[in-house]
Amino acid sequence: MSSTKDIEALIEMMAKLPGLGPRSARRAVLHLIRKRNLQLTPLADLMQTVAATARECLNCGNIGTSDICDICTSEKRANGEICVVEDVADLWAMERSGVFKGRYHVLGGTLSALDAIGPDELRIPRLVDRVATEGITEVILALNATIDGQTTAHYIADQLEGKVTLTSLAQGVPIGGELDYLDDGTITAAMRARKAL
Amino acid sequence: MEWRDEGILLSVRRHGETSAIIEVFTQDRGRHAGVVRGGTGRKIAPILQPGAQLDVAWRARLEDHIGTFTVEPVRSRAALVMGDRLALAGLNAVTALLSFCLPDREAHQELYRRSEQLLDLLGQNEVWPLAYLKWEVSLLEEMGYGLDLSVCAVTGGSDDLVYVSPKSGRAVSRQGAGDWADRLLPLPPVLRGDGPAPDAEITEALQTTGYFLSAHLAAQLGSRPVPDARERFVAAFLRLAQGEHKIDK
C-alpha cells in the first residue's frame, strides 16, 4: 500500500478540486498516469510554472504572470472604458465573447451584509483612483443580476456619480431562451427593457 | 419532521458545490434555516434571491436538524427593485435586519404580516420610506424595545412632546426636558403618526429608531453591529430626498 502513497495523495488533492469527487479524481489520475508523457509530465511542468508565476494584476485584479496584466499594458485597450466585474471568471467570460475592447476592473466579490463584506473588502477605492488617473470616460458595471450584484453596482455608481458616464448590462431573455421556461423576474426585467424594432 | 408554509427569503449562503443554505421568515415558524439541494443551479438560483416570497416545504429526521427545503416561487421581488436604488437598498435593509434580530424558529406573526406588506410596497418610493419607518418601530416593539410616545415621562402630559428618552424609549415634552434636552433624541411628529410626514421628519425619526436598534437591540444580541444595509438605505433615502439621480441605462 505504501508504494501507492503518492498516488493516493494525488487523488486526495484532485478530489478537492471543484467538480471532482473521490471517484472522478481517481479516474482522472489513472488517465494521467496512463498518458504520462503526453499529459501528466506537461501538466506537472505547467502547474509548477503557474504556481511560481501566477499573480494578481496590481492594476485591475486580473490573474496573469506579471505584476501588470497584458490587458492593462496594451495601448489598444486604453479606449477610456472600464468594465467592472465581480470575479476573474467573469472577466474571462467577457474576453471569450470578444465584444469588449477596453480594460477591466475585478472587484473580488460583492457587498454582502450576511458575510460582512463591505466596500473596504472590495477593490472599489482602486477603481475610483483609476477613473481619476486613466482618463476614463465610461464605466460599465457588468455585475451579476442578483440582489448583491446590483447593490454593489448602485454603491459604485454613488462613488463615481458626476465623474464619469455609468452604464450597466441589460437584463432579459437569453439567446435561445424560451419564455415559457423563464422565471417571473427575468420576464419582468425583459419587459421593462424592451426596445423598438 | 415535515411542514409546509409560505415565507420571505432572508438570505442565501452557498453550501458545498451545488447546494445552498437559506433562511426563510415564515408566518408560523419564524426565521428558519434549511438546505436547498441544487440551490446554486441555473434553475433555482434566480428564485433564491433575498426578498422573494416562497412556498417552502421543510423536512428533517429530527426537529433540531437543519433539514432540507424544497421551494417554489410565489412571487419574485428582485426584478422589481434591481434598477431602483432606493427599493433595492430598502429590500436589503429589511431582509438584513430580520436576519439580524429574529430569534431562530420563533413565530412573530404580526411582524411577518407587516414585513410582507412592506415588501409588497417596494417600488412605490413616495410612500415606502414612511412605511419602512413604521415597520422599524413595529420591529423594535416586537423585539421588546417598543417606544412609548403617548405621554411625557417627566410631566405625564401629552402636549408638546418633542423628545424621546434614549434610555427608556418614552416621550419627553419640551417643558419636561429642561436642561437635559441636548441629551435626548428627537421626536418628530411623524414618529407619533401625526402630520404630513415630510422627508426631513422621516430622516430624523430614522435617526431615533436607529439609535434604539444600535444601542439597545444590537447590544443585547452580543454587541453585533446593526447591518450596514440599514445605513445604506438611510443614505439612499437622503440622497433621493436631495434629488439625486440613478444609474444611466
JSON list of C-alpha atoms in Angstrom, two decimals, chain A:
[
{"chain": "A", "resi": 1, "resn": "MET", "atom": "CA", "xyz": [0.00, 0.00, 0.00]},
{"chain": "A", "resi": 2, "resn": "SER", "atom": "CA", "xyz": [2.94, 2.30, 0.82]},
{"chain": "A", "resi": 3, "resn": "SER", "atom": "CA", "xyz": [4.06, 2.10, -2.82]},
{"chain": "A", "resi": 4, "resn": "THR", "atom": "CA", "xyz": [0.88, 3.87, -3.85]},
{"chain": "A", "resi": 5, "resn": "LYS", "atom": "CA", "xyz": [1.03, 6.51, -1.14]},
{"chain": "A", "resi": 6, "resn": "ASP", "atom": "CA", "xyz": [1.91, 9.36, -3.50]},
{"chain": "A", "resi": 7, "resn": "ILE", "atom": "CA", "xyz": [-0.77, 8.35, -5.94]},
{"chain": "A", "resi": 8, "resn": "GLU", "atom": "CA", "xyz": [-3.35, 8.23, -3.17]},
{"chain": "A", "resi": 9, "resn": "ALA", "atom": "CA", "xyz": [-2.22, 11.68, -2.02]},
{"chain": "A", "resi": 10, "resn": "LEU", "atom": "CA", "xyz": [-2.59, 12.98, -5.57]},
{"chain": "A", "resi": 11, "resn": "ILE", "atom": "CA", "xyz": [-6.09, 11.52, -5.81]},
{"chain": "A", "resi": 12, "resn": "GLU", "atom": "CA", "xyz": [-6.98, 13.14, -2.50]},
{"chain": "A", "resi": 13, "resn": "MET", "atom": "CA", "xyz": [-5.75, 16.52, -3.73]},
{"chain": "A", "resi": 14, "resn": "MET", "atom": "CA", "xyz": [-7.55, 16.20, -7.05]},
{"chain": "A", "resi": 15, "resn": "ALA", "atom": "CA", "xyz": [-10.78, 15.26, -5.26]},
{"chain": "A", "resi": 16, "resn": "LYS", "atom": "CA", "xyz": [-10.77, 18.68, -3.60]},
{"chain": "A", "resi": 17, "resn": "LEU", "atom": "CA", "xyz": [-11.00, 20.46, -6.96]},
{"chain": "A", "resi": 18, "resn": "PRO", "atom": "CA", "xyz": [-14.36, 21.96, -7.96]},
{"chain": "A", "resi": 19, "resn": "GLY", "atom": "CA", "xyz": [-16.45, 19.50, -9.94]},
{"chain": "A", "resi": 20, "resn": "LEU", "atom": "CA", "xyz": [-14.44, 16.48, -8.86]},
{"chain": "A", "resi": 21, "resn": "GLY", "atom": "CA", "xyz": [-15.14, 13.92, -6.16]},
{"chain": "A", "resi": 22, "resn": "PRO", "atom": "CA", "xyz": [-13.06, 10.94, -4.99]},
{"chain": "A", "resi": 23, "resn": "ARG", "atom": "CA", "xyz": [-14.32, 8.69, -7.78]},
{"chain": "A", "resi": 24, "resn": "SER", "atom": "CA", "xyz": [-13.77, 11.14, -10.63]},
{"chain": "A", "resi": 25, "resn": "ALA", "atom": "CA", "xyz": [-10.40, 12.18, -9.17]},
{"chain": "A", "resi": 26, "resn": "ARG", "atom": "CA", "xyz": [-9.33, 8.54, -9.18]},
{"chain": "A", "resi": 27, "resn": "ARG", "atom": "CA", "xyz": [-10.37, 8.25, -12.83]},
{"chain": "A", "resi": 28, "resn": "ALA", "atom": "CA", "xyz": [-8.52, 11.43, -13.78]},
{"chain": "A", "resi": 29, "resn": "VAL", "atom": "CA", "xyz": [-5.32, 10.35, -12.03]},
{"chain": "A", "resi": 30, "resn": "LEU", "atom": "CA", "xyz": [-5.44, 6.93, -13.65]},
{"chain": "A", "resi": 31, "resn": "HIS", "atom": "CA", "xyz": [-5.89, 8.60, -17.03]},
{"chain": "A", "resi": 32, "resn": "LEU", "atom": "CA", "xyz": [-2.94, 10.91, -16.41]},
{"chain": "A", "resi": 33, "resn": "ILE", "atom": "CA", "xyz": [-0.68, 8.03, -15.37]},
{"chain": "A", "resi": 34, "resn": "ARG", "atom": "CA", "xyz": [-1.58, 6.10, -18.48]},
{"chain": "A", "resi": 35, "resn": "LYS", "atom": "CA", "xyz": [-0.76, 9.17, -20.62]},
{"chain": "A", "resi": 36, "resn": "ARG", "atom": "CA", "xyz": [2.34, 10.02, -18.65]},
{"chain": "A", "resi": 37, "resn": "ASN", "atom": "CA", "xyz": [4.41, 11.60, -21.44]},
{"chain": "A", "resi": 38, "resn": "LEU", "atom": "CA", "xyz": [1.57, 13.13, -23.31]},
{"chain": "A", "resi": 39, "resn": "GLN", "atom": "CA", "xyz": [-0.36, 14.69, -20.41]},
{"chain": "A", "resi": 40, "resn": "LEU", "atom": "CA", "xyz": [0.99, 14.04, -16.93]},
{"chain": "A", "resi": 41, "resn": "THR", "atom": "CA", "xyz": [4.51, 15.40, -17.37]},
{"chain": "A", "resi": 42, "resn": "PRO", "atom": "CA", "xyz": [3.50, 18.52, -19.33]},
{"chain": "A", "resi": 43, "resn": "LEU", "atom": "CA", "xyz": [0.70, 19.13, -16.84]},
{"chain": "A", "resi": 44, "resn": "ALA", "atom": "CA", "xyz": [3.07, 18.83, -13.89]},
{"chain": "A", "resi": 45, "resn": "ASP", "atom": "CA", "xyz": [5.54, 21.21, -15.55]},
{"chain": "A", "resi": 46, "resn": "LEU", "atom": "CA", "xyz": [2.82, 23.73, -16.31]},
{"chain": "A", "resi": 47, "resn": "MET", "atom": "CA", "xyz": [1.44, 23.56, -12.80]},
{"chain": "A", "resi": 48, "resn": "GLN", "atom": "CA", "xyz": [4.88, 24.18, -11.39]},
{"chain": "A", "resi": 49, "resn": "THR", "atom": "CA", "xyz": [5.37, 27.17, -13.69]},
{"chain": "A", "resi": 50, "resn": "VAL", "atom": "CA", "xyz": [1.96, 28.64, -12.92]},
{"chain": "A", "resi": 51, "resn": "ALA", "atom": "CA", "xyz": [2.46, 28.11, -9.19]},
{"chain": "A", "resi": 52, "resn": "ALA", "atom": "CA", "xyz": [5.65, 30.14, -9.44]},
{"chain": "A", "resi": 53, "resn": "THR", "atom": "CA", "xyz": [4.44, 32.92, -11.73]},
{"chain": "A", "resi": 54, "resn": "ALA", "atom": "CA", "xyz": [0.64, 33.41, -11.36]},
{"chain": "A", "resi": 55, "resn": "ARG", "atom": "CA", "xyz": [-0.30, 36.62, -9.59]},
{"chain": "A", "resi": 56, "resn": "GLU", "atom": "CA", "xyz": [-2.98, 39.26, -9.44]},
{"chain": "A", "resi": 57, "resn": "CYS", "atom": "CA", "xyz": [-2.55, 42.28, -11.67]},
{"chain": "A", "resi": 58, "resn": "LEU", "atom": "CA", "xyz": [-1.80, 45.21, -9.38]},
{"chain": "A", "resi": 59, "resn": "ASN", "atom": "CA", "xyz": [-3.90, 47.47, -11.56]},
{"chain": "A", "resi": 60, "resn": "CYS", "atom": "CA", "xyz": [-7.10, 45.58, -12.33]},
{"chain": "A", "resi": 61, "resn": "GLY", "atom": "CA", "xyz": [-7.07, 42.37, -10.26]},
{"chain": "A", "resi": 62, "resn": "ASN", "atom": "CA", "xyz": [-6.94, 40.04, -13.30]},
{"chain": "A", "resi": 63, "resn": "ILE", "atom": "CA", "xyz": [-4.78, 36.96, -12.94]},
{"chain": "A", "resi": 64, "resn": "GLY", "atom": "CA", "xyz": [-1.65, 36.84, -15.07]},
{"chain": "A", "resi": 65, "resn": "THR", "atom": "CA", "xyz": [2.01, 36.04, -14.86]},
{"chain": "A", "resi": 66, "resn": "SER", "atom": "CA", "xyz": [3.31, 39.56, -14.38]},
{"chain": "A", "resi": 67, "resn": "ASP", "atom": "CA", "xyz": [2.60, 42.42, -11.97]},
{"chain": "A", "resi": 68, "resn": "ILE", "atom": "CA", "xyz": [0.60, 44.25, -14.65]},
{"chain": "A", "resi": 69, "resn": "CYS", "atom": "CA", "xyz": [-1.51, 42.05, -16.92]},
{"chain": "A", "resi": 70, "resn": "ASP", "atom": "CA", "xyz": [-1.47, 42.06, -20.75]},
{"chain": "A", "resi": 71, "resn": "ILE", "atom": "CA", "xyz": [-4.81, 43.88, -20.95]},
{"chain": "A", "resi": 72, "resn": "CYS", "atom": "CA", "xyz": [-3.61, 46.72, -18.74]},
{"chain": "A", "resi": 73, "resn": "THR", "atom": "CA", "xyz": [-0.31, 47.10, -20.64]},
{"chain": "A", "resi": 74, "resn": "SER", "atom": "CA", "xyz": [-1.96, 47.06, -24.08]},
{"chain": "A", "resi": 75, "resn": "GLU", "atom": "CA", "xyz": [-2.31, 50.58, -25.51]},
{"chain": "A", "resi": 76, "resn": "LYS", "atom": "CA", "xyz": [-5.08, 49.31, -27.79]},
{"chain": "A", "resi": 77, "resn": "ARG", "atom": "CA", "xyz": [-7.24, 48.65, -24.74]},
{"chain": "A", "resi": 78, "resn": "ALA", "atom": "CA", "xyz": [-6.87, 52.20, -23.42]},
{"chain": "A", "resi": 79, "resn": "ASN", "atom": "CA", "xyz": [-10.07, 53.46, -25.05]},
{"chain": "A", "resi": 80, "resn": "GLY", "atom": "CA", "xyz": [-11.45, 55.21, -21.98]},
{"chain": "A", "resi": 81, "resn": "GLU", "atom": "CA", "xyz": [-13.78, 52.36, -20.99]},
{"chain": "A", "resi": 82, "resn": "ILE", "atom": "CA", "xyz": [-13.56, 50.20, -17.88]},
{"chain": "A", "resi": 83, "resn": "CYS", "atom": "CA", "xyz": [-15.75, 47.15, -17.43]},
{"chain": "A", "resi": 84, "resn": "VAL", "atom": "CA", "xyz": [-16.26, 46.33, -13.74]},
{"chain": "A", "resi": 85, "resn": "VAL", "atom": "CA", "xyz": [-16.72, 42.63, -12.99]},
{"chain": "A", "resi": 86, "resn": "GLU", "atom": "CA", "xyz": [-17.13, 40.67, -9.78]},
{"chain": "A", "resi": 87, "resn": "ASP", "atom": "CA", "xyz": [-14.62, 37.92, -10.37]},
{"chain": "A", "resi": 88, "resn": "VAL", "atom": "CA", "xyz": [-11.77, 36.90, -12.70]},
{"chain": "A", "resi": 89, "resn": "ALA", "atom": "CA", "xyz": [-14.07, 34.19, -14.11]},
{"chain": "A", "resi": 90, "resn": "ASP", "atom": "CA", "xyz": [-16.44, 36.97, -15.25]},
{"chain": "A", "resi": 91, "resn": "LEU", "atom": "CA", "xyz": [-13.55, 38.81, -16.90]},
{"chain": "A", "resi": 92, "resn": "TRP", "atom": "CA", "xyz": [-12.58, 35.67, -18.79]},
{"chain": "A", "resi": 93, "resn": "ALA", "atom": "CA", "xyz": [-16.21, 35.19, -19.87]},
{"chain": "A", "resi": 94, "resn": "MET", "atom": "CA", "xyz": [-16.28, 38.75, -21.25]},
{"chain": "A", "resi": 95, "resn": "GLU", "atom": "CA", "xyz": [-12.98, 38.17, -23.05]},
{"chain": "A", "resi": 96, "resn": "ARG", "atom": "CA", "xyz": [-14.33, 34.97, -24.62]},
{"chain": "A", "resi": 97, "resn": "SER", "atom": "CA", "xyz": [-17.14, 36.96, -26.17]},
{"chain": "A", "resi": 98, "resn": "GLY", "atom": "CA", "xyz": [-14.61, 39.39, -27.68]},
{"chain": "A", "resi": 99, "resn": "VAL", "atom": "CA", "xyz": [-17.23, 42.15, -27.56]},
{"chain": "A", "resi": 100, "resn": "PHE", "atom": "CA", "xyz": [-15.44, 44.49, -25.17]},
{"chain": "A", "resi": 101, "resn": "LYS", "atom": "CA", "xyz": [-12.27, 46.27, -26.26]},
{"chain": "A", "resi": 102, "resn": "GLY", "atom": "CA", "xyz": [-11.48, 48.32, -23.17]},
{"chain": "A", "resi": 103, "resn": "ARG", "atom": "CA", "xyz": [-9.94, 47.49, -19.82]},
{"chain": "A", "resi": 104, "resn": "TYR", "atom": "CA", "xyz": [-11.35, 45.70, -16.80]},
{"chain": "A", "resi": 105, "resn": "HIS", "atom": "CA", "xyz": [-11.57, 46.07, -13.08]},
{"chain": "A", "resi": 106, "resn": "VAL", "atom": "CA", "xyz": [-12.10, 42.99, -10.91]},
{"chain": "A", "resi": 107, "resn": "LEU", "atom": "CA", "xyz": [-13.80, 43.76, -7.58]},
{"chain": "A", "resi": 108, "resn": "GLY", "atom": "CA", "xyz": [-13.11, 40.40, -5.97]},
{"chain": "A", "resi": 109, "resn": "GLY", "atom": "CA", "xyz": [-16.68, 39.94, -4.70]},
{"chain": "A", "resi": 110, "resn": "THR", "atom": "CA", "xyz": [-19.83, 41.88, -3.95]},
{"chain": "A", "resi": 111, "resn": "LEU", "atom": "CA", "xyz": [-21.15, 43.75, -0.95]},
{"chain": "A", "resi": 112, "resn": "SER", "atom": "CA", "xyz": [-22.82, 41.31, 1.40]},
{"chain": "A", "resi": 113, "resn": "ALA", "atom": "CA", "xyz": [-24.38, 42.09, 4.75]},
{"chain": "A", "resi": 114, "resn": "LEU", "atom": "CA", "xyz": [-24.51, 38.40, 5.58]},
{"chain": "A", "resi": 115, "resn": "ASP", "atom": "CA", "xyz": [-20.81, 37.78, 5.01]},
{"chain": "A", "resi": 116, "resn": "ALA", "atom": "CA", "xyz": [-19.82, 41.19, 6.41]},
{"chain": "A", "resi": 117, "resn": "ILE", "atom": "CA", "xyz": [-18.21, 42.21, 3.11]},
{"chain": "A", "resi": 118, "resn": "GLY", "atom": "CA", "xyz": [-18.17, 45.99, 2.98]},
{"chain": "A", "resi": 119, "resn": "PRO", "atom": "CA", "xyz": [-16.68, 48.40, 0.42]},
{"chain": "A", "resi": 120, "resn": "ASP", "atom": "CA", "xyz": [-13.29, 48.22, 2.11]},
{"chain": "A", "resi": 121, "resn": "GLU", "atom": "CA", "xyz": [-13.04, 44.49, 1.43]},
{"chain": "A", "resi": 122, "resn": "LEU", "atom": "CA", "xyz": [-13.53, 45.08, -2.32]},
{"chain": "A", "resi": 123, "resn": "ARG", "atom": "CA", "xyz": [-11.29, 46.92, -4.80]},
{"chain": "A", "resi": 124, "resn": "ILE", "atom": "CA", "xyz": [-13.61, 49.92, -5.02]},
{"chain": "A", "resi": 125, "resn": "PRO", "atom": "CA", "xyz": [-11.14, 52.60, -3.81]},
{"chain": "A", "resi": 126, "resn": "ARG", "atom": "CA", "xyz": [-8.68, 51.42, -6.50]},
{"chain": "A", "resi": 127, "resn": "LEU", "atom": "CA", "xyz": [-11.44, 51.76, -9.12]},
{"chain": "A", "resi": 128, "resn": "VAL", "atom": "CA", "xyz": [-12.10, 55.34, -8.06]},
{"chain": "A", "resi": 129, "resn": "ASP", "atom": "CA", "xyz": [-8.34, 56.05, -8.37]},
{"chain": "A", "resi": 130, "resn": "ARG", "atom": "CA", "xyz": [-8.22, 54.51, -11.84]},
{"chain": "A", "resi": 131, "resn": "VAL", "atom": "CA", "xyz": [-11.15, 56.58, -13.06]},
{"chain": "A", "resi": 132, "resn": "ALA", "atom": "CA", "xyz": [-9.32, 59.70, -11.93]},
{"chain": "A", "resi": 133, "resn": "THR", "atom": "CA", "xyz": [-5.91, 58.82, -13.38]},
{"chain": "A", "resi": 134, "resn": "GLU", "atom": "CA", "xyz": [-6.52, 56.77, -16.56]},
{"chain": "A", "resi": 135, "resn": "GLY", "atom": "CA", "xyz": [-8.70, 59.23, -18.49]},
{"chain": "A", "resi": 136, "resn": "ILE", "atom": "CA", "xyz": [-11.79, 57.04, -18.17]},
{"chain": "A", "resi": 137, "resn": "THR", "atom": "CA", "xyz": [-14.96, 58.26, -19.86]},
{"chain": "A", "resi": 138, "resn": "GLU", "atom": "CA", "xyz": [-17.29, 55.32, -19.25]},
{"chain": "A", "resi": 139, "resn": "VAL", "atom": "CA", "xyz": [-17.58, 52.71, -16.53]},
{"chain": "A", "resi": 140, "resn": "ILE", "atom": "CA", "xyz": [-19.62, 49.64, -17.47]},
{"chain": "A", "resi": 141, "resn": "LEU", "atom": "CA", "xyz": [-20.97, 47.83, -14.42]},
{"chain": "A", "resi": 142, "resn": "ALA", "atom": "CA", "xyz": [-21.09, 44.19, -15.57]},
{"chain": "A", "resi": 143, "resn": "LEU", "atom": "CA", "xyz": [-22.11, 42.73, -12.25]},
{"chain": "A", "resi": 144, "resn": "ASN", "atom": "CA", "xyz": [-24.36, 39.74, -11.70]},
{"chain": "A", "resi": 145, "resn": "ALA", "atom": "CA", "xyz": [-28.13, 40.28, -11.88]},
{"chain": "A", "resi": 146, "resn": "THR", "atom": "CA", "xyz": [-28.51, 39.33, -8.23]},
{"chain": "A", "resi": 147, "resn": "ILE", "atom": "CA", "xyz": [-29.51, 41.42, -5.22]},
{"chain": "A", "resi": 148, "resn": "ASP", "atom": "CA", "xyz": [-25.89, 41.55, -4.01]},
{"chain": "A", "resi": 149, "resn": "GLY", "atom": "CA", "xyz": [-24.54, 42.28, -7.50]},
{"chain": "A", "resi": 150, "resn": "GLN", "atom": "CA", "xyz": [-26.93, 45.16, -8.11]},
{"chain": "A", "resi": 151, "resn": "THR", "atom": "CA", "xyz": [-26.46, 46.54, -4.58]},
{"chain": "A", "resi": 152, "resn": "THR", "atom": "CA", "xyz": [-22.75, 46.73, -5.35]},
{"chain": "A", "resi": 153, "resn": "ALA", "atom": "CA", "xyz": [-23.44, 48.35, -8.72]},
{"chain": "A", "resi": 154, "resn": "HIS", "atom": "CA", "xyz": [-25.50, 51.09, -7.06]},
{"chain": "A", "resi": 155, "resn": "TYR", "atom": "CA", "xyz": [-22.84, 51.63, -4.41]},
{"chain": "A", "resi": 156, "resn": "ILE", "atom": "CA", "xyz": [-20.16, 52.08, -7.09]},
{"chain": "A", "resi": 157, "resn": "ALA", "atom": "CA", "xyz": [-22.50, 54.39, -9.01]},
{"chain": "A", "resi": 158, "resn": "ASP", "atom": "CA", "xyz": [-22.77, 56.54, -5.88]},
{"chain": "A", "resi": 159, "resn": "GLN", "atom": "CA", "xyz": [-18.99, 56.73, -5.59]},
{"chain": "A", "resi": 160, "resn": "LEU", "atom": "CA", "xyz": [-18.48, 57.70, -9.23]},
{"chain": "A", "resi": 161, "resn": "GLU", "atom": "CA", "xyz": [-21.54, 59.84, -9.83]},
{"chain": "A", "resi": 162, "resn": "GLY", "atom": "CA", "xyz": [-20.76, 63.01, -11.74]},
{"chain": "A", "resi": 163, "resn": "LYS", "atom": "CA", "xyz": [-17.21, 61.90, -12.55]},
{"chain": "A", "resi": 164, "resn": "VAL", "atom": "CA", "xyz": [-17.88, 59.57, -15.48]},
{"chain": "A", "resi": 165, "resn": "THR", "atom": "CA", "xyz": [-20.64, 58.02, -17.60]},
{"chain": "A", "resi": 166, "resn": "LEU", "atom": "CA", "xyz": [-22.05, 54.97, -15.82]},
{"chain": "A", "resi": 167, "resn": "THR", "atom": "CA", "xyz": [-23.78, 52.13, -17.64]},
{"chain": "A", "resi": 168, "resn": "SER", "atom": "CA", "xyz": [-24.91, 48.66, -16.69]},
{"chain": "A", "resi": 169, "resn": "LEU", "atom": "CA", "xyz": [-25.56, 45.48, -18.66]},
{"chain": "A", "resi": 170, "resn": "ALA", "atom": "CA", "xyz": [-29.09, 44.88, -19.98]},
{"chain": "A", "resi": 171, "resn": "GLN", "atom": "CA", "xyz": [-31.21, 42.23, -18.31]},
{"chain": "A", "resi": 172, "resn": "GLY", "atom": "CA", "xyz": [-33.71, 40.00, -20.09]},
{"chain": "A", "resi": 173, "resn": "VAL", "atom": "CA", "xyz": [-34.29, 36.98, -22.31]},
{"chain": "A", "resi": 174, "resn": "PRO", "atom": "CA", "xyz": [-31.09, 34.98, -23.01]},
{"chain": "A", "resi": 175, "resn": "ILE", "atom": "CA", "xyz": [-30.22, 33.98, -26.58]},
{"chain": "A", "resi": 176, "resn": "GLY", "atom": "CA", "xyz": [-32.04, 30.72, -27.27]},
{"chain": "A", "resi": 177, "resn": "GLY", "atom": "CA", "xyz": [-34.28, 31.24, -24.26]},
{"chain": "A", "resi": 178, "resn": "GLU", "atom": "CA", "xyz": [-37.94, 30.24, -24.34]},
{"chain": "A", "resi": 179, "resn": "LEU", "atom": "CA", "xyz": [-40.36, 32.48, -22.49]},
{"chain": "A", "resi": 180, "resn": "ASP", "atom": "CA", "xyz": [-42.23, 29.52, -21.05]},
{"chain": "A", "resi": 181, "resn": "TYR", "atom": "CA", "xyz": [-39.13, 28.45, -19.13]},
{"chain": "A", "resi": 182, "resn": "LEU", "atom": "CA", "xyz": [-38.12, 31.86, -17.82]},
{"chain": "A", "resi": 183, "resn": "ASP", "atom": "CA", "xyz": [-38.72, 32.93, -14.23]},
{"chain": "A", "resi": 184, "resn": "ASP", "atom": "CA", "xyz": [-41.07, 35.84, -13.49]},
{"chain": "A", "resi": 185, "resn": "GLY", "atom": "CA", "xyz": [-38.22, 38.18, -12.59]},
{"chain": "A", "resi": 186, "resn": "THR", "atom": "CA", "xyz": [-36.44, 37.75, -15.92]},
{"chain": "A", "resi": 187, "resn": "ILE", "atom": "CA", "xyz": [-39.66, 38.30, -17.87]},
{"chain": "A", "resi": 188, "resn": "THR", "atom": "CA", "xyz": [-40.38, 41.45, -15.83]},
{"chain": "A", "resi": 189, "resn": "ALA", "atom": "CA", "xyz": [-36.85, 42.76, -16.46]},
{"chain": "A", "resi": 190, "resn": "ALA", "atom": "CA", "xyz": [-37.13, 41.95, -20.18]},
{"chain": "A", "resi": 191, "resn": "MET", "atom": "CA", "xyz": [-40.46, 43.74, -20.49]},
{"chain": "A", "resi": 192, "resn": "ARG", "atom": "CA", "xyz": [-39.06, 46.80, -18.76]},
{"chain": "A", "resi": 193, "resn": "ALA", "atom": "CA", "xyz": [-36.01, 46.86, -21.03]},
{"chain": "A", "resi": 194, "resn": "ARG", "atom": "CA", "xyz": [-37.97, 46.29, -24.27]},
{"chain": "A", "resi": 195, "resn": "LYS", "atom": "CA", "xyz": [-36.86, 48.24, -27.32]},
{"chain": "A", "resi": 196, "resn": "ALA", "atom": "CA", "xyz": [-38.43, 49.41, -30.56]},
{"chain": "A", "resi": 197, "resn": "LEU", "atom": "CA", "xyz": [-37.94, 47.20, -33.64]}
]
